[in-house]
Amino acid sequence: MQAHSDEMRRLGKKIVFVPTMGFLHEGHLSLMREGLRHGDYLVVSIFVNPAQFAPGEDLDSYPRSLERDLDLVEKENAGAVFTPRDSELYPGGFQTYVSLEHLPLHLCGISRPTFFRGVATVVSKLFNIVKPHIAVFGEKDFQQLLIIRRMVRDMNFDINIVNAPIIREPDGLAMSSRNAYLTKAQRPAALSLYKSLLSAKELVQNKIIDAARIIDESKKIINSHMETEIDYINVCDPQTLDDLPVIDRTALMALAVRVGKTRLIDNMLLTP
Ligand code: AMP
């Protein structure tokens, strides 16, 4: 892959990279399309990264569909797909990790304390392997996007990070490979994440800017469904992720909710 990227660079190509864990959906494809607006040689990686799963999480059951994914990526005009084996990225003796000090101490990092270390490590490795000029990340994983941007600045990666908006199902559910775990009966519960964000947006539009009250409303919406268990609902600064008690400027509302065994996340920017 490194030799191939060197060759593409020598030919004057602008390499744009979309890292994924596969089981591709329209959200992933939108990143690829956005990428090709910024560069002219698209590389997609498909790798379910063991380093970002804690023991007991869904590493083994994570949905996989390589053949179908390869078809989809080809249709998006990718130049190359990188699908390393676990043992290629993490050979015996592997012991170097990338971790950030502050941003992972919020939101998803609280219930998944080693998650962002796994993400930052694999993304660094993939950047060094794929050697892209540009890399695209989705706002669906807002905290991840901030962490990658911070890491790129802190570590002087010579890569432009581009973000792409959340793609949703027609009913509003944010697309996710993990939606495949949901049963039909769990769907309304899954949709309550988006509904609670919409309700928050409406409250802010009606000049209700007290974060605690907004979070309370969201909790009510989500808890009215069977099988939901809230991990967190936060209203915070979209750069630092520190809590914002009052929405007197643009705030990020982010939440993680378990629906049955499936952990779902979603977010929205709220502007007063
Ligand atoms: P994943 O395969 O879940 O690791 O996601 C790979 C990339 O796709 C990440 O940058 C995600 O933020 C992005 N992504 C996942 N779901 C969506 C979505 N519904 N809309 C936009 N981007 C997404």
Short mmCIF file of C-alpha atoms and ligand atoms in Angstrom, two decimals:
data_model
loop_
_atom_site.label_atom_id
_atom_site.label_comp_id
_atom_site.label_asym_id
_atom_site.label_seq_id
_atom_site.Cartn_x
_atom_site.Cartn_y
_atom_site.Cartn_z
CA MET A 1 0.00 0.00 0.00
CA GLN A 2 2.82 2.40 0.84
CA ALA A 3 4.58 1.66 -2.47
CA HIS A 4 1.29 2.10 -4.34
CA SER A 5 0.63 5.45 -2.65
CA ASP A 6 4.18 6.60 -3.42
CA GLU A 7 3.55 5.74 -7.07
CA MET A 8 0.23 7.63 -7.12
CA ARG A 9 1.92 10.65 -5.53
CA ARG A 10 4.71 10.46 -8.10
CA LEU A 11 2.04 10.55 -10.81
CA GLY A 12 0.76 13.78 -9.28
CA LYS A 13 -2.45 12.31 -7.82
CA LYS A 14 -4.09 13.93 -4.82
CA ILE A 15 -4.87 10.98 -2.54
CA VAL A 16 -8.07 11.16 -0.53
CA PHE A 17 -8.65 8.57 2.18
CA VAL A 18 -11.82 7.26 3.83
CA PRO A 19 -11.15 4.87 6.71
CA THR A 20 -14.05 2.56 7.62
CA MET A 21 -14.85 -0.61 9.51
CA GLY A 22 -16.90 -1.90 6.57
CA PHE A 23 -20.52 -3.10 6.34
CA LEU A 24 -20.85 0.02 4.25
CA HIS A 25 -23.96 2.19 4.07
CA GLU A 26 -24.90 5.53 2.50
CA GLY A 27 -23.08 7.39 5.29
CA HIS A 28 -19.78 5.83 4.26
CA LEU A 29 -20.52 6.38 0.57
CA SER A 30 -21.26 10.06 1.19
CA LEU A 31 -17.76 10.40 2.67
CA MET A 32 -16.27 8.87 -0.48
CA ARG A 33 -18.23 11.27 -2.71
CA GLU A 34 -17.18 14.22 -0.54
CA GLY A 35 -13.60 12.96 -0.73
CA LEU A 36 -13.56 12.99 -4.51
CA ARG A 37 -14.55 16.67 -4.42
CA HIS A 38 -11.21 17.35 -2.67
CA GLY A 39 -8.87 14.84 -4.26
CA ASP A 40 -8.60 12.65 -7.35
CA TYR A 41 -7.46 9.25 -6.10
CA LEU A 42 -9.77 7.64 -3.55
CA VAL A 43 -8.45 5.04 -1.12
CA VAL A 44 -10.91 3.31 1.23
CA SER A 45 -9.82 1.10 4.08
CA ILE A 46 -11.99 -1.63 5.56
CA PHE A 47 -10.67 -2.81 8.89
CA VAL A 48 -12.51 -3.75 12.06
CA ASN A 49 -9.92 -2.42 14.48
CA PRO A 50 -9.49 -4.73 17.49
CA ALA A 51 -7.63 -2.00 19.42
CA GLN A 52 -10.78 0.09 19.78
CA PHE A 53 -12.94 -2.70 21.22
CA ALA A 54 -12.77 -3.48 24.93
CA PRO A 55 -13.17 -7.06 26.17
CA GLY A 56 -16.88 -7.88 26.17
CA GLU A 57 -17.71 -5.42 23.37
CA ASP A 58 -18.92 -6.53 19.93
CA LEU A 59 -15.61 -7.14 18.09
CA ASP A 60 -16.52 -10.71 17.12
CA SER A 61 -20.13 -10.01 16.18
CA TYR A 62 -19.44 -6.70 14.38
CA PRO A 63 -21.22 -7.05 11.01
CA ARG A 64 -18.97 -7.81 8.06
CA SER A 65 -19.71 -8.05 4.31
CA LEU A 66 -16.46 -7.71 2.39
CA GLU A 67 -17.73 -8.85 -1.04
CA ARG A 68 -20.65 -6.45 -0.99
CA ASP A 69 -18.44 -3.65 0.35
CA LEU A 70 -15.94 -4.13 -2.48
CA ASP A 71 -18.75 -3.80 -5.04
CA LEU A 72 -19.98 -0.60 -3.41
CA VAL A 73 -16.52 0.93 -3.21
CA GLU A 74 -15.86 0.12 -6.87
CA LYS A 75 -19.08 1.90 -7.83
CA GLU A 76 -17.82 4.98 -5.96
CA ASN A 77 -14.74 5.03 -8.22
CA ALA A 78 -12.22 4.13 -5.56
CA GLY A 79 -8.68 3.63 -6.88
CA ALA A 80 -7.74 1.20 -4.12
CA VAL A 81 -9.25 -0.60 -1.15
CA PHE A 82 -6.99 -1.45 1.77
CA THR A 83 -8.15 -4.47 3.77
CA PRO A 84 -5.32 -5.48 6.10
CA ARG A 85 -5.44 -8.51 8.39
CA ASP A 86 -5.33 -7.97 12.15
CA SER A 87 -1.89 -9.57 12.29
CA GLU A 88 -0.55 -7.16 9.67
CA LEU A 89 -1.51 -4.05 11.62
CA TYR A 90 -0.85 -5.55 15.04
CA PRO A 91 1.97 -8.08 14.69
CA GLY A 92 3.34 -9.84 17.78
CA GLY A 93 5.30 -7.42 19.94
CA PHE A 94 3.18 -4.41 19.00
CA GLN A 95 3.37 -1.89 21.85
CA THR A 96 3.09 1.67 20.57
CA TYR A 97 -0.16 3.60 21.02
CA VAL A 98 -1.33 7.14 20.37
CA SER A 99 -3.49 8.69 23.06
CA LEU A 100 -4.77 12.19 23.74
CA GLU A 101 -4.90 13.82 27.15
CA HIS A 102 -8.20 15.69 27.38
CA LEU A 103 -10.69 15.13 24.57
CA PRO A 104 -11.18 11.40 25.37
CA LEU A 105 -12.21 12.26 28.96
CA HIS A 106 -15.68 13.26 27.72
CA LEU A 107 -18.77 11.64 26.15
CA CYS A 108 -18.00 8.17 24.72
CA GLY A 109 -14.56 8.11 26.34
CA ILE A 110 -16.10 7.80 29.79
CA SER A 111 -17.83 4.46 29.23
CA ARG A 112 -15.23 3.35 26.66
CA PRO A 113 -11.93 4.43 28.28
CA THR A 114 -9.61 2.73 25.77
CA PHE A 115 -11.71 3.40 22.66
CA PHE A 116 -10.10 6.62 21.44
CA ARG A 117 -6.61 5.30 22.08
CA GLY A 118 -7.50 2.47 19.69
CA VAL A 119 -8.95 4.91 17.16
CA ALA A 120 -6.04 7.38 17.28
CA THR A 121 -3.55 4.53 17.00
CA VAL A 122 -5.13 2.85 14.01
CA VAL A 123 -5.80 6.13 12.21
CA SER A 124 -2.14 7.15 12.69
CA LYS A 125 -1.03 3.81 11.30
CA LEU A 126 -3.43 4.06 8.36
CA PHE A 127 -2.24 7.61 7.63
CA ASN A 128 1.36 6.39 7.54
CA ILE A 129 0.41 3.49 5.28
CA VAL A 130 -1.99 5.22 2.87
CA LYS A 131 -0.11 8.55 2.84
CA PRO A 132 -3.18 10.58 1.88
CA HIS A 133 -3.26 14.32 1.19
CA ILE A 134 -6.82 14.46 2.52
CA ALA A 135 -8.89 12.25 4.83
CA VAL A 136 -12.65 12.38 5.36
CA PHE A 137 -14.47 11.69 8.64
CA GLY A 138 -18.18 11.78 9.47
CA GLU A 139 -19.81 14.14 11.95
CA LYS A 140 -21.79 11.14 13.18
CA ASP A 141 -18.72 10.39 15.32
CA PHE A 142 -18.25 14.01 16.37
CA GLN A 143 -15.83 13.32 19.22
CA GLN A 144 -13.74 11.09 16.96
CA LEU A 145 -13.58 13.87 14.37
CA LEU A 146 -12.33 16.36 17.00
CA ILE A 147 -9.77 13.87 18.25
CA ILE A 148 -8.44 13.17 14.75
CA ARG A 149 -8.21 16.90 14.00
CA ARG A 150 -6.35 17.47 17.28
CA MET A 151 -4.03 14.53 16.67
CA VAL A 152 -3.21 15.72 13.14
CA ARG A 153 -2.27 19.15 14.50
CA ASP A 154 -0.38 17.83 17.52
CA MET A 155 1.58 15.22 15.54
CA ASN A 156 2.11 17.35 12.40
CA PHE A 157 0.49 14.90 10.03
CA ASP A 158 0.60 16.63 6.63
CA ILE A 159 -3.04 15.77 5.93
CA ASN A 160 -6.15 17.91 5.51
CA ILE A 161 -9.12 16.61 7.48
CA VAL A 162 -12.51 17.11 5.88
CA ASN A 163 -15.79 16.45 7.68
CA ALA A 164 -19.06 15.25 6.23
CA PRO A 165 -22.60 15.57 7.67
CA ILE A 166 -24.61 12.77 9.28
CA ILE A 167 -26.59 10.70 6.77
CA ARG A 168 -29.91 9.44 8.12
CA GLU A 169 -32.49 6.83 7.20
CA PRO A 170 -35.74 8.29 5.81
CA ASP A 171 -37.23 8.11 9.34
CA GLY A 172 -34.28 10.07 10.79
CA LEU A 173 -32.27 7.26 12.38
CA ALA A 174 -28.57 8.02 11.87
CA MET A 175 -27.10 5.36 9.59
CA SER A 176 -24.74 2.99 11.33
CA SER A 177 -23.38 -0.47 10.63
CA ARG A 178 -24.66 -1.37 14.11
CA ASN A 179 -28.27 -0.64 13.06
CA ALA A 180 -28.13 -4.16 11.60
CA TYR A 181 -28.38 -5.46 15.18
CA LEU A 182 -31.76 -3.78 15.74
CA THR A 183 -34.97 -5.78 15.61
CA LYS A 184 -38.05 -4.28 14.03
CA ALA A 185 -39.59 -3.91 17.48
CA GLN A 186 -36.56 -1.91 18.67
CA ARG A 187 -36.75 0.58 15.83
CA PRO A 188 -39.00 3.17 17.58
CA ALA A 189 -36.66 3.08 20.57
CA ALA A 190 -33.67 3.62 18.26
CA LEU A 191 -35.45 6.54 16.63
CA SER A 192 -35.92 8.22 20.02
CA LEU A 193 -32.31 9.46 19.88
CA TYR A 194 -33.07 11.60 16.85
CA LYS A 195 -36.47 12.60 18.24
CA SER A 196 -34.84 13.83 21.43
CA LEU A 197 -32.36 15.89 19.40
CA LEU A 198 -35.20 17.41 17.38
CA SER A 199 -37.06 18.25 20.57
CA ALA A 200 -33.92 19.93 21.93
CA LYS A 201 -33.60 21.95 18.76
CA GLU A 202 -37.19 23.07 19.04
CA LEU A 203 -36.77 24.05 22.70
CA VAL A 204 -33.73 26.17 21.80
CA GLN A 205 -35.69 27.79 18.98
CA ASN A 206 -38.33 28.65 21.61
CA LYS A 207 -35.65 30.37 23.71
CA ILE A 208 -35.33 27.61 26.26
CA ILE A 209 -31.57 27.52 26.64
CA ASP A 210 -31.10 25.84 30.01
CA ALA A 211 -29.14 22.68 29.23
CA ALA A 212 -30.40 20.73 32.25
CA ARG A 213 -34.01 21.29 31.23
CA ILE A 214 -33.30 20.30 27.62
CA ILE A 215 -31.48 17.16 28.72
CA ASP A 216 -34.40 16.30 31.00
CA GLU A 217 -36.85 16.52 28.12
CA SER A 218 -34.63 14.25 26.04
CA LYS A 219 -34.38 11.73 28.86
CA LYS A 220 -38.17 11.60 29.06
CA ILE A 221 -38.49 10.92 25.33
CA ILE A 222 -35.89 8.16 25.39
CA ASN A 223 -37.02 6.56 28.65
CA SER A 224 -40.60 6.34 27.35
CA HIS A 225 -39.37 3.44 25.18
CA MET A 226 -38.79 -0.11 26.35
CA GLU A 227 -35.26 -1.50 26.21
CA THR A 228 -33.49 1.88 26.28
CA GLU A 229 -30.66 2.62 28.66
CA ILE A 230 -29.03 6.04 28.45
CA ASP A 231 -25.24 6.06 28.60
CA TYR A 232 -24.99 9.86 28.41
CA ILE A 233 -26.78 12.93 27.11
CA ASN A 234 -24.56 16.01 27.11
CA VAL A 235 -24.74 19.59 25.97
CA CYS A 236 -21.21 20.81 25.50
CA ASP A 237 -18.79 23.12 23.77
CA PRO A 238 -18.24 21.77 20.22
CA GLN A 239 -14.47 22.35 20.43
CA THR A 240 -13.50 21.34 23.97
CA LEU A 241 -16.48 19.09 24.80
CA ASP A 242 -16.72 20.79 28.23
CA ASP A 243 -20.30 20.94 29.55
CA LEU A 244 -22.28 24.06 28.64
CA PRO A 245 -24.96 24.81 31.27
CA VAL A 246 -26.59 27.49 29.10
CA ILE A 247 -26.90 27.43 25.32
CA ASP A 248 -25.96 31.06 24.72
CA ARG A 249 -23.81 30.07 21.73
CA THR A 250 -23.62 27.08 19.40
CA ALA A 251 -23.52 23.91 21.47
CA LEU A 252 -23.13 20.25 20.68
CA MET A 253 -25.82 17.96 22.00
CA ALA A 254 -24.48 14.41 21.94
CA LEU A 255 -25.91 11.20 23.28
CA ALA A 256 -25.28 7.49 23.53
CA VAL A 257 -28.09 5.08 24.30
CA ARG A 258 -28.25 1.34 24.51
CA VAL A 259 -31.27 -0.17 22.75
CA GLY A 260 -31.26 -3.75 23.94
CA LYS A 261 -27.63 -4.78 23.42
CA THR A 262 -26.98 -2.22 20.67
CA ARG A 263 -25.16 0.97 21.61
CA LEU A 264 -26.22 3.88 19.40
CA ILE A 265 -24.85 7.42 19.22
CA ASP A 266 -26.13 10.60 17.63
CA ASN A 267 -25.56 14.34 17.89
CA MET A 268 -26.69 17.73 16.66
CA LEU A 269 -25.42 21.30 16.89
CA LEU A 270 -27.86 23.59 18.70
CA THR A 271 -27.72 27.28 17.83
CA PRO A 272 -29.62 29.84 19.93
P1 AMP B 1 -17.24 3.30 10.82
O1 AMP B 1 -17.21 2.32 9.71
O2 AMP B 1 -18.48 3.23 11.66
O3 AMP B 1 -15.97 3.29 11.64
O4 AMP B 1 -17.30 4.72 10.16
C1 AMP B 1 -16.36 5.13 9.20
C2 AMP B 1 -16.57 6.59 8.89
O5 AMP B 1 -17.91 6.79 8.41
C3 AMP B 1 -16.42 7.52 10.10
O6 AMP B 1 -15.76 8.71 9.70
C4 AMP B 1 -17.84 7.79 10.50
O7 AMP B 1 -18.02 9.02 11.17
C5 AMP B 1 -18.52 7.81 9.15
N1 AMP B 1 -19.97 7.55 9.29
C6 AMP B 1 -20.55 6.49 9.89
N2 AMP B 1 -21.90 6.62 9.86
C7 AMP B 1 -22.16 7.80 9.23
C8 AMP B 1 -23.36 8.49 8.91
N3 AMP B 1 -24.57 8.03 9.21
N4 AMP B 1 -23.25 9.67 8.25
C9 AMP B 1 -22.02 10.18 7.94
N5 AMP B 1 -20.87 9.57 8.22
C10 AMP B 1 -20.93 8.39 8.87
#
